[in-house]
mmCIF file of C-alpha atoms in Angstrom:
data_model
loop_
_atom_site.group_PDB
_atom_site.id
_atom_site.type_symbol
_atom_site.label_atom_id
_atom_site.label_comp_id
_atom_site.label_asym_id
_atom_site.label_seq_id
_atom_site.Cartn_x
_atom_site.Cartn_y
_atom_site.Cartn_z
ATOM 1 C CA MET A 1 17.874 31.081 -32.429
ATOM 2 C CA PRO A 2 19.180 27.579 -31.543
ATOM 3 C CA ASN A 3 22.315 26.241 -33.191
ATOM 4 C CA LEU A 4 21.321 25.427 -36.747
ATOM 5 C CA SER A 5 22.373 22.158 -38.350
ATOM 6 C CA LEU A 6 22.273 21.328 -42.032
ATOM 7 C CA PRO A 7 19.390 19.213 -43.355
ATOM 8 C CA THR A 8 20.387 15.694 -44.336
ATOM 9 C CA GLY A 9 17.178 14.448 -45.948
ATOM 10 C CA LEU A 10 14.362 15.696 -48.144
ATOM 11 C CA LEU A 11 10.945 14.155 -48.748
ATOM 12 C CA ALA A 12 9.799 15.300 -52.185
ATOM 13 C CA GLU A 13 6.069 14.746 -52.657
ATOM 14 C CA LEU A 14 6.048 14.986 -56.436
ATOM 15 C CA THR A 15 2.280 14.663 -56.845
ATOM 16 C CA TYR A 16 -0.770 13.714 -54.794
ATOM 17 C CA ARG A 17 -2.196 11.720 -57.705
ATOM 18 C CA CYS A 18 -2.445 8.038 -56.789
ATOM 19 C CA PRO A 19 -4.191 4.956 -58.198
ATOM 20 C CA LEU A 20 -4.858 3.663 -54.669
ATOM 21 C CA GLN A 21 -7.298 4.883 -52.027
ATOM 22 C CA CYS A 22 -5.741 3.391 -48.889
ATOM 23 C CA PRO A 23 -7.720 4.329 -45.745
ATOM 24 C CA TYR A 24 -4.499 4.733 -43.731
ATOM 25 C CA CYS A 25 -2.972 7.358 -46.052
ATOM 26 C CA TYR A 26 -1.281 10.176 -44.133
ATOM 27 C CA ASN A 27 -1.737 12.736 -46.920
ATOM 28 C CA PRO A 28 -4.010 15.704 -46.111
ATOM 29 C CA LEU A 29 -7.767 15.438 -46.343
ATOM 30 C CA GLU A 30 -7.733 18.367 -48.738
ATOM 31 C CA LEU A 31 -5.327 17.737 -51.601
ATOM 32 C CA THR A 32 -3.965 20.260 -54.045
ATOM 33 C CA LYS A 33 -4.911 19.591 -57.647
ATOM 34 C CA ALA A 34 -2.423 18.190 -60.135
ATOM 35 C CA ASP A 35 -2.405 21.430 -62.131
ATOM 36 C CA LYS A 36 -0.736 23.045 -59.104
ATOM 37 C CA ASP A 37 2.157 20.535 -59.076
ATOM 38 C CA LEU A 38 5.606 22.046 -59.517
ATOM 39 C CA ASP A 39 6.855 21.627 -63.069
ATOM 40 C CA THR A 40 10.103 19.944 -64.073
ATOM 41 C CA ALA A 41 12.197 23.109 -64.018
ATOM 42 C CA ALA A 42 10.995 23.982 -60.520
ATOM 43 C CA TRP A 43 11.829 20.545 -59.105
ATOM 44 C CA LEU A 44 15.234 20.576 -60.787
ATOM 45 C CA SER A 45 15.941 23.917 -59.133
ATOM 46 C CA VAL A 46 14.781 22.560 -55.778
ATOM 47 C CA PHE A 47 17.086 19.551 -56.032
ATOM 48 C CA GLU A 48 20.080 21.658 -57.038
ATOM 49 C CA GLN A 49 19.433 23.923 -54.055
ATOM 50 C CA ALA A 50 19.011 20.914 -51.762
ATOM 51 C CA ALA A 51 22.356 19.488 -52.837
ATOM 52 C CA ASP A 52 23.994 22.886 -52.276
ATOM 53 C CA LEU A 53 22.451 22.966 -48.807
ATOM 54 C CA GLY A 54 23.964 19.606 -47.884
ATOM 55 C CA VAL A 55 21.038 17.208 -48.342
ATOM 56 C CA LEU A 56 22.401 13.659 -48.687
ATOM 57 C CA HIS A 57 19.299 11.658 -49.552
ATOM 58 C CA VAL A 58 15.979 12.400 -51.241
ATOM 59 C CA HIS A 59 12.841 10.290 -50.968
ATOM 60 C CA LEU A 60 10.696 10.609 -54.093
ATOM 61 C CA SER A 61 7.144 10.144 -52.935
ATOM 62 C CA GLY A 62 3.559 11.245 -53.416
ATOM 63 C CA GLY A 63 0.862 10.110 -54.079
ATOM 64 C CA GLU A 64 2.427 7.989 -56.760
ATOM 65 C CA PRO A 65 5.670 9.521 -58.057
ATOM 66 C CA THR A 66 5.855 7.245 -61.109
ATOM 67 C CA LEU A 67 2.895 9.159 -62.547
ATOM 68 C CA ARG A 68 5.386 11.954 -63.270
ATOM 69 C CA PRO A 69 6.725 11.514 -66.836
ATOM 70 C CA ASP A 70 9.796 13.566 -65.863
ATOM 71 C CA LEU A 71 10.834 11.209 -63.043
ATOM 72 C CA GLU A 72 13.938 10.068 -64.921
ATOM 73 C CA GLU A 73 15.103 13.660 -65.384
ATOM 74 C CA LEU A 74 14.623 14.387 -61.691
ATOM 75 C CA VAL A 75 16.537 11.273 -60.631
ATOM 76 C CA ALA A 76 19.367 12.073 -63.038
ATOM 77 C CA CYS A 77 19.686 15.574 -61.586
ATOM 78 C CA LEU A 78 20.084 14.206 -58.072
ATOM 79 C CA ALA A 79 22.447 11.455 -59.171
ATOM 80 C CA ASN A 80 24.677 14.003 -60.908
ATOM 81 C CA ARG A 81 24.951 15.846 -57.595
ATOM 82 C CA GLY A 82 25.788 12.676 -55.674
ATOM 83 C CA VAL A 83 22.486 12.628 -53.768
ATOM 84 C CA TYR A 84 21.106 9.204 -52.802
ATOM 85 C CA THR A 85 17.606 8.603 -54.193
ATOM 86 C CA ASN A 86 14.842 6.373 -52.865
ATOM 87 C CA LEU A 87 11.677 5.861 -54.916
ATOM 88 C CA ILE A 88 8.587 5.253 -52.745
ATOM 89 C CA THR A 89 5.962 3.609 -54.940
ATOM 90 C CA ALA A 90 2.844 1.448 -54.948
ATOM 91 C CA ALA A 91 4.430 -0.303 -57.967
ATOM 92 C CA VAL A 92 1.127 -1.036 -59.700
ATOM 93 C CA ASN A 93 1.752 1.039 -62.816
ATOM 94 C CA ILE A 94 5.445 0.649 -63.568
ATOM 95 C CA SER A 95 7.198 -1.599 -66.079
ATOM 96 C CA LYS A 96 10.468 -3.480 -65.830
ATOM 97 C CA GLU A 97 11.819 -1.303 -68.631
ATOM 98 C CA ARG A 98 11.099 1.884 -66.717
ATOM 99 C CA LEU A 99 12.694 0.518 -63.557
ATOM 100 C CA GLN A 100 15.785 -0.339 -65.590
ATOM 101 C CA GLY A 101 15.767 3.138 -67.098
ATOM 102 C CA LEU A 102 15.548 4.730 -63.654
ATOM 103 C CA LYS A 103 18.481 2.659 -62.483
ATOM 104 C CA ASP A 104 20.438 3.643 -65.571
ATOM 105 C CA VAL A 105 20.066 7.358 -64.731
ATOM 106 C CA GLY A 106 21.132 6.800 -61.127
ATOM 107 C CA LEU A 107 18.236 5.622 -58.935
ATOM 108 C CA ASN A 108 19.667 3.976 -55.814
ATOM 109 C CA HIS A 109 16.766 2.285 -54.046
ATOM 110 C CA VAL A 110 13.061 1.412 -54.311
ATOM 111 C CA GLN A 111 10.481 1.087 -51.552
ATOM 112 C CA ILE A 112 7.269 -0.795 -52.392
ATOM 113 C CA SER A 113 4.192 -0.613 -50.178
ATOM 114 C CA PHE A 114 2.124 -3.729 -49.541
ATOM 115 C CA GLN A 115 -1.334 -3.865 -47.978
ATOM 116 C CA SER A 116 -1.780 -7.593 -47.417
ATOM 117 C CA LEU A 117 -0.710 -11.071 -48.547
ATOM 118 C CA ASP A 118 -4.341 -11.906 -49.259
ATOM 119 C CA LYS A 119 -5.471 -10.750 -52.702
ATOM 120 C CA ASP A 120 -9.020 -9.868 -51.692
ATOM 121 C CA ARG A 121 -7.928 -8.089 -48.536
ATOM 122 C CA ALA A 122 -5.293 -6.149 -50.472
ATOM 123 C CA ASP A 123 -7.867 -5.143 -53.080
ATOM 124 C CA ASN A 124 -10.266 -3.976 -50.357
ATOM 125 C CA LEU A 125 -7.648 -1.960 -48.482
ATOM 126 C CA SER A 126 -6.293 -0.228 -51.570
ATOM 127 C CA GLN A 127 -9.510 -0.114 -53.619
ATOM 128 C CA TYR A 128 -7.353 -1.304 -56.527
ATOM 129 C CA LYS A 129 -7.926 -4.686 -58.175
ATOM 130 C CA GLY A 130 -4.973 -7.003 -58.719
ATOM 131 C CA GLY A 131 -2.399 -4.811 -57.034
ATOM 132 C CA LEU A 132 -0.746 -7.569 -54.993
ATOM 133 C CA ALA A 133 0.374 -9.540 -58.034
ATOM 134 C CA LYS A 134 1.784 -6.390 -59.666
ATOM 135 C CA LYS A 135 3.743 -5.496 -56.534
ATOM 136 C CA ILE A 136 5.279 -8.964 -56.285
ATOM 137 C CA GLU A 137 6.188 -8.873 -59.979
ATOM 138 C CA ALA A 138 7.827 -5.449 -59.597
ATOM 139 C CA ALA A 139 9.797 -6.677 -56.577
ATOM 140 C CA LYS A 140 11.131 -9.589 -58.636
ATOM 141 C CA TRP A 141 12.142 -7.211 -61.421
ATOM 142 C CA LEU A 142 14.141 -5.178 -58.925
ATOM 143 C CA ARG A 143 16.099 -8.270 -57.922
ATOM 144 C CA GLU A 144 16.822 -9.040 -61.585
ATOM 145 C CA ILE A 145 17.840 -5.444 -62.279
ATOM 146 C CA GLY A 146 19.949 -5.192 -59.150
ATOM 147 C CA LEU A 147 18.158 -2.397 -57.311
ATOM 148 C CA PRO A 148 17.827 -2.709 -53.506
ATOM 149 C CA LEU A 149 14.285 -3.157 -52.202
ATOM 150 C CA THR A 150 12.523 -2.102 -49.011
ATOM 151 C CA VAL A 151 9.142 -3.690 -48.338
ATOM 152 C CA ASN A 152 6.911 -1.238 -46.506
ATOM 153 C CA VAL A 153 3.735 -2.486 -44.849
ATOM 154 C CA PRO A 154 1.486 -0.108 -42.916
ATOM 155 C CA PHE A 155 0.119 -2.440 -40.234
ATOM 156 C CA HIS A 156 -3.176 -2.072 -38.384
ATOM 157 C CA ARG A 157 -5.691 -4.343 -36.752
ATOM 158 C CA ASN A 158 -6.915 -5.650 -40.120
ATOM 159 C CA ASN A 159 -3.572 -7.126 -41.242
ATOM 160 C CA LEU A 160 -1.329 -7.604 -38.180
ATOM 161 C CA ASP A 161 -2.245 -11.299 -38.271
ATOM 162 C CA GLU A 162 -0.158 -11.515 -41.478
ATOM 163 C CA LEU A 163 3.101 -10.199 -40.013
ATOM 164 C CA ASP A 164 4.918 -13.546 -39.978
ATOM 165 C CA GLY A 165 4.004 -14.284 -43.587
ATOM 166 C CA ILE A 166 4.887 -10.808 -44.839
ATOM 167 C CA ILE A 167 8.342 -10.993 -43.242
ATOM 168 C CA ASP A 168 8.912 -14.360 -44.921
ATOM 169 C CA MET A 169 7.661 -12.944 -48.242
ATOM 170 C CA SER A 170 10.148 -10.094 -47.948
ATOM 171 C CA VAL A 171 12.986 -12.586 -47.585
ATOM 172 C CA ASP A 172 11.736 -14.605 -50.556
ATOM 173 C CA LEU A 173 11.609 -11.439 -52.677
ATOM 174 C CA GLY A 174 15.218 -10.643 -51.800
ATOM 175 C CA ALA A 175 14.342 -7.443 -49.963
ATOM 176 C CA HIS A 176 17.166 -5.764 -48.096
ATOM 177 C CA ARG A 177 14.834 -4.186 -45.558
ATOM 178 C CA ILE A 178 11.278 -4.316 -44.268
ATOM 179 C CA GLU A 179 9.529 -1.427 -42.588
ATOM 180 C CA ILE A 180 6.949 -2.775 -40.144
ATOM 181 C CA ALA A 181 5.248 0.557 -39.724
ATOM 182 C CA GLN A 182 2.160 0.397 -37.588
ATOM 183 C CA VAL A 183 -0.134 3.120 -38.842
ATOM 184 C CA GLN A 184 0.483 6.632 -37.531
ATOM 185 C CA TYR A 185 -2.685 8.674 -37.330
ATOM 186 C CA TYR A 186 -2.483 11.743 -39.556
ATOM 187 C CA GLY A 187 -4.562 12.828 -42.546
ATOM 188 C CA TRP A 188 -6.859 10.136 -43.874
ATOM 189 C CA ALA A 189 -5.550 7.656 -41.291
ATOM 190 C CA LEU A 190 -6.795 9.875 -38.469
ATOM 191 C CA LEU A 191 -10.203 9.951 -40.114
ATOM 192 C CA ASN A 192 -10.174 6.116 -40.140
ATOM 193 C CA ARG A 193 -8.516 5.610 -36.757
ATOM 194 C CA ALA A 194 -11.436 3.687 -35.233
ATOM 195 C CA ALA A 195 -11.299 1.177 -38.097
ATOM 196 C CA LEU A 196 -7.518 0.785 -37.944
ATOM 197 C CA MET A 197 -6.542 0.801 -34.274
ATOM 198 C CA PRO A 198 -4.987 -2.537 -33.211
ATOM 199 C CA THR A 199 -5.517 -4.060 -29.779
ATOM 200 C CA ARG A 200 -2.821 -3.939 -27.143
ATOM 201 C CA GLU A 201 -2.510 -7.712 -27.512
ATOM 202 C CA GLN A 202 -1.916 -7.418 -31.265
ATOM 203 C CA VAL A 203 0.800 -4.840 -30.695
ATOM 204 C CA ALA A 204 2.525 -6.989 -28.065
ATOM 205 C CA GLU A 205 2.402 -10.053 -30.321
ATOM 206 C CA ALA A 206 3.789 -8.047 -33.248
ATOM 207 C CA MET A 207 6.720 -6.938 -31.101
ATOM 208 C CA GLU A 208 7.499 -10.562 -30.248
ATOM 209 C CA ILE A 209 7.279 -11.626 -33.897
ATOM 210 C CA ALA A 210 9.486 -8.759 -35.055
ATOM 211 C CA ASP A 211 12.094 -9.421 -32.346
ATOM 212 C CA ALA A 212 12.223 -13.128 -33.229
ATOM 213 C CA ALA A 213 12.519 -12.322 -36.942
ATOM 214 C CA LYS A 214 15.417 -9.929 -36.295
ATOM 215 C CA LYS A 215 17.354 -12.810 -34.778
ATOM 216 C CA LYS A 216 16.258 -15.324 -37.419
ATOM 217 C CA TYR A 217 17.149 -13.114 -40.371
ATOM 218 C CA LEU A 218 20.172 -11.319 -38.927
ATOM 219 C CA GLY A 219 22.442 -10.336 -41.819
ATOM 220 C CA ILE A 220 19.732 -11.219 -44.346
ATOM 221 C CA LEU A 221 16.909 -8.744 -43.751
ATOM 222 C CA ASN A 222 17.047 -5.435 -41.905
ATOM 223 C CA ILE A 223 13.829 -5.152 -39.884
ATOM 224 C CA ASP A 224 12.600 -1.754 -38.691
ATOM 225 C CA HIS A 225 9.560 -1.916 -36.417
ATOM 226 C CA VAL A 226 7.633 1.201 -35.406
ATOM 227 C CA ILE A 227 4.712 0.622 -33.023
ATOM 228 C CA THR A 228 1.688 2.857 -32.917
ATOM 229 C CA ASP A 229 2.221 5.840 -30.610
ATOM 230 C CA TYR A 230 -1.055 5.165 -28.832
ATOM 231 C CA TYR A 231 0.517 2.232 -26.960
ATOM 232 C CA ALA A 232 3.977 3.724 -26.548
ATOM 233 C CA LYS A 233 5.721 4.661 -23.301
ATOM 234 C CA TYR A 234 7.718 7.523 -24.782
ATOM 235 C CA PRO A 235 7.319 9.441 -28.038
ATOM 236 C CA LYS A 236 9.521 8.976 -31.075
ATOM 237 C CA PRO A 237 12.075 11.680 -31.910
ATOM 238 C CA CYS A 238 9.794 12.857 -34.692
ATOM 239 C CA MET A 239 11.790 13.856 -37.810
ATOM 240 C CA GLY A 240 14.896 13.913 -35.605
ATOM 241 C CA GLY A 241 13.530 17.120 -34.116
ATOM 242 C CA TRP A 242 11.436 19.864 -35.708
ATOM 243 C CA GLY A 243 13.467 21.646 -38.356
ATOM 244 C CA ALA A 244 16.619 19.768 -37.370
ATOM 245 C CA GLU A 245 17.261 17.205 -40.119
ATOM 246 C CA ILE A 246 14.457 16.834 -42.650
ATOM 247 C CA ILE A 247 12.732 19.020 -45.230
ATOM 248 C CA ASN A 248 9.340 18.102 -46.674
ATOM 249 C CA ILE A 249 8.135 19.691 -49.913
ATOM 250 C CA THR A 250 4.551 19.294 -51.074
ATOM 251 C CA PRO A 251 3.535 18.944 -54.738
ATOM 252 C CA ASP A 252 2.726 22.658 -54.986
ATOM 253 C CA GLY A 253 6.039 23.699 -53.452
ATOM 254 C CA ARG A 254 5.192 24.424 -49.831
ATOM 255 C CA VAL A 255 8.239 23.710 -47.655
ATOM 256 C CA MET A 256 7.456 22.102 -44.298
ATOM 257 C CA PRO A 257 9.338 20.609 -41.350
ATOM 258 C CA CYS A 258 7.204 17.441 -41.687
ATOM 259 C CA HIS A 259 4.434 16.041 -43.873
ATOM 260 C CA ALA A 260 1.645 16.776 -41.369
ATOM 261 C CA ALA A 261 2.751 20.272 -40.338
ATOM 262 C CA GLY A 262 -0.112 21.768 -42.345
ATOM 263 C CA THR A 263 -2.536 20.512 -39.672
ATOM 264 C CA ILE A 264 -1.153 23.046 -37.177
ATOM 265 C CA PRO A 265 -3.133 26.309 -37.367
ATOM 266 C CA GLY A 266 -1.223 29.547 -37.703
ATOM 267 C CA LEU A 267 1.868 28.205 -39.443
ATOM 268 C CA GLU A 268 2.762 29.906 -42.695
ATOM 269 C CA PHE A 269 4.796 27.920 -45.196
ATOM 270 C CA ASP A 270 7.082 29.546 -47.728
ATOM 271 C CA ARG A 271 7.111 28.121 -51.241
ATOM 272 C CA VAL A 272 9.754 27.186 -53.721
ATOM 273 C CA PRO A 273 10.567 28.542 -56.227
ATOM 274 C CA ASP A 274 9.292 31.835 -54.735
ATOM 275 C CA THR A 275 11.849 31.727 -51.912
ATOM 276 C CA PRO A 276 15.299 30.069 -51.928
ATOM 277 C CA LEU A 277 15.405 26.771 -50.044
ATOM 278 C CA LYS A 278 18.363 27.905 -47.934
ATOM 279 C CA GLN A 279 16.469 30.970 -46.792
ATOM 280 C CA ILE A 280 13.428 28.881 -45.889
ATOM 281 C CA TRP A 281 15.537 26.420 -43.893
ATOM 282 C CA GLU A 282 17.340 29.134 -41.975
ATOM 283 C CA MET A 283 14.686 31.820 -41.537
ATOM 284 C CA SER A 284 11.185 30.466 -42.163
ATOM 285 C CA SER A 285 8.845 31.149 -39.246
ATOM 286 C CA ALA A 286 7.361 27.661 -39.625
ATOM 287 C CA PHE A 287 10.744 25.974 -39.254
ATOM 288 C CA GLN A 288 11.704 28.149 -36.309
ATOM 289 C CA LYS A 289 8.405 27.684 -34.469
ATOM 290 C CA PHE A 290 9.345 24.458 -32.648
ATOM 291 C CA ARG A 291 13.073 24.320 -33.385
ATOM 292 C CA GLY A 292 15.306 23.690 -30.366
ATOM 293 C CA PHE A 293 13.918 23.747 -26.815
ATOM 294 C CA ASP A 294 12.839 27.303 -25.962
ATOM 295 C CA TRP A 295 9.257 26.715 -27.122
ATOM 296 C CA MET A 296 8.745 23.838 -24.694
ATOM 297 C CA VAL A 297 6.307 23.875 -21.782
ATOM 298 C CA GLU A 298 6.299 21.504 -18.831
ATOM 299 C CA PRO A 299 6.819 18.618 -18.484
ATOM 300 C CA CYS A 300 9.072 18.784 -21.575
ATOM 301 C CA ARG A 301 11.025 21.904 -20.599
ATOM 302 C CA SER A 302 12.659 20.289 -17.548
ATOM 303 C CA CYS A 303 12.644 16.679 -18.793
ATOM 304 C CA ASP A 304 15.974 14.861 -19.136
ATOM 305 C CA ARG A 305 14.624 13.173 -22.283
ATOM 306 C CA LYS A 306 14.078 16.375 -24.237
ATOM 307 C CA GLU A 307 17.348 15.935 -26.130
ATOM 308 C CA ILE A 308 16.326 12.349 -26.986
ATOM 309 C CA ASP A 309 12.776 12.756 -28.279
ATOM 310 C CA PHE A 310 12.526 16.584 -28.621
ATOM 311 C CA GLY A 311 9.062 16.563 -27.074
ATOM 312 C CA GLY A 312 7.733 14.102 -29.647
ATOM 313 C CA CYS A 313 5.351 14.960 -32.467
ATOM 314 C CA ARG A 314 3.920 18.484 -32.678
ATOM 315 C CA CYS A 315 1.204 17.396 -35.103
ATOM 316 C CA GLN A 316 0.030 14.612 -32.797
ATOM 317 C CA ALA A 317 -0.001 17.012 -29.857
ATOM 318 C CA MET A 318 -2.170 19.332 -31.947
ATOM 319 C CA ALA A 319 -4.555 16.571 -33.009
ATOM 320 C CA LEU A 320 -5.089 15.174 -29.523
ATOM 321 C CA THR A 321 -4.764 18.188 -27.210
ATOM 322 C CA GLY A 322 -5.581 21.145 -29.439
ATOM 323 C CA ASP A 323 -2.205 22.716 -28.644
ATOM 324 C CA ALA A 324 0.883 21.920 -30.733
ATOM 325 C CA ALA A 325 3.197 23.077 -27.921
ATOM 326 C CA GLN A 326 1.961 20.448 -25.486
ATOM 327 C CA ALA A 327 3.933 17.301 -24.718
ATOM 328 C CA ASP A 328 3.181 14.536 -27.207
ATOM 329 C CA PRO A 329 0.447 12.442 -25.531
ATOM 330 C CA ALA A 330 2.468 9.340 -26.462
ATOM 331 C CA CYS A 331 4.691 10.223 -23.482
ATOM 332 C CA THR A 332 3.732 8.789 -20.077
ATOM 333 C CA LEU A 333 4.657 12.160 -18.561
ATOM 334 C CA SER A 334 1.989 13.960 -20.575
ATOM 335 C CA PRO A 335 -1.227 14.760 -18.676
ATOM 336 C CA HIS A 336 -3.056 13.564 -21.818
ATOM 337 C CA HIS A 337 -1.353 10.153 -22.010
ATOM 338 C CA GLU A 338 -4.030 8.116 -20.240
ATOM 339 C CA ARG A 339 -6.775 9.625 -22.379
ATOM 340 C CA MET A 340 -4.827 8.709 -25.507
ATOM 341 C CA ARG A 341 -4.320 5.136 -24.317
ATOM 342 C CA ASP A 342 -7.944 4.725 -23.217
ATOM 343 C CA MET A 343 -9.097 6.049 -26.592
ATOM 344 C CA ALA A 344 -6.999 3.398 -28.328
ATOM 345 C CA VAL A 345 -8.282 0.598 -26.119
ATOM 346 C CA GLU A 346 -11.890 1.685 -26.650
ATOM 347 C CA GLU A 347 -11.585 1.947 -30.420
ATOM 348 C CA ALA A 348 -9.704 -1.352 -30.742
ATOM 349 C CA ALA A 349 -12.381 -3.156 -28.722
ATOM 350 C CA VAL A 350 -15.192 -2.555 -31.211
ATOM 351 C CA GLU A 351 -16.923 -5.876 -31.753
ATOM 352 C CA GLY A 352 -15.002 -7.884 -34.329
ATOM 353 C CA GLY A 353 -13.190 -4.772 -35.471
ATOM 354 C CA GLU A 354 -16.060 -4.212 -37.874
ATOM 355 C CA VAL A 355 -15.827 -0.491 -38.494
ATOM 356 C CA PRO A 356 -16.254 0.539 -42.132
ATOM 357 C CA PHE A 357 -13.456 2.433 -43.842
ATOM 358 C CA THR A 358 -13.979 5.874 -45.295
ATOM 359 C CA TYR A 359 -12.185 5.990 -48.641
ATOM 360 C CA ARG A 360 -10.983 9.038 -50.503
ATOM 361 C CA LYS A 361 -13.392 9.394 -53.419
ATOM 362 C CA ILE A 362 -12.962 11.434 -56.565
ATOM 363 C CA GLY A 363 -14.495 14.815 -55.902
ATOM 364 C CA SER A 364 -14.584 14.456 -52.109
ATOM 365 C CA LEU A 365 -12.323 16.610 -49.936
ATOM 366 C CA GLY A 366 -10.064 17.205 -52.947
ATOM 367 C CA ASP A 367 -8.984 14.380 -55.219
ATOM 368 C CA GLY A 368 -5.583 15.568 -56.341
ATOM 369 C CA VAL A 369 -6.323 14.933 -60.008
#
């Protein structure tokens, strides 16, 4: 077994329920139902165990985590253990009073997702009417309350033309950070890849805009820009390495090395509260599967970058090569890299980008309600 570090972060997917139906969602195609969600006592136990294990920050996500009536109790538990909390929300169903209450029990940070600056485009992308105005209002409340804000915008070919304006909006809203996250293709996003894939020219222009904004807003707005892997030269160090830093827990308690690990056949995921979190982290077969370097095949095994990017994303390798142990096709050294790039170019070149979205509908492929 490789040298085992302690996890520093935990992504807690509190529920898959969500008022939005974004076509770029990375959640699984098949969602567990809400009646399978861990109850309050189970999540409290998880968070106590996480703090004991050394976790420093917890991202409260979903779905839409504010649909949990016990959210305040969960935040308070983490705050009492000195764990930093970040609420990841669509912010379309939360009040100023609840945001204040969450701050009062110890919430440290809020991340709000935006689809577009254009009302009609935002409504179409999210399949939720009037969401943009609610998000802007919630962001203003955060400034009044004194909670730090990250603006998160999943970018794709249908909204990359708004990048300049969205960065400026983030400054106007008093955001501390913006995540320019070009869509990564897992779950529902993979299903809609042909409708989302940007052109190479769009990606290059976005890089220029982001670089210029970093200089313009230095000391004012922290700008994180993640380009789509399909146009990358090297893969990202996904999750800081498989089973190296991050724990992901699904609404029904399955403990995973990353949110898309369930797409890899043959992996078995232990559940909390059935098994202690420490035992899962240290001994789970799923966490050990791609931990360290022994699992690697060429070209990763002898590559001098393996301690930088850890072979890239196992889930992407699975999706595009059929073998999770292969080099991430985002890497130029992968024998599958050119096919990945050509696929992106072909899909992005569809006339006018007019490919219809497939939305998650109630009753189709699991609705999570």
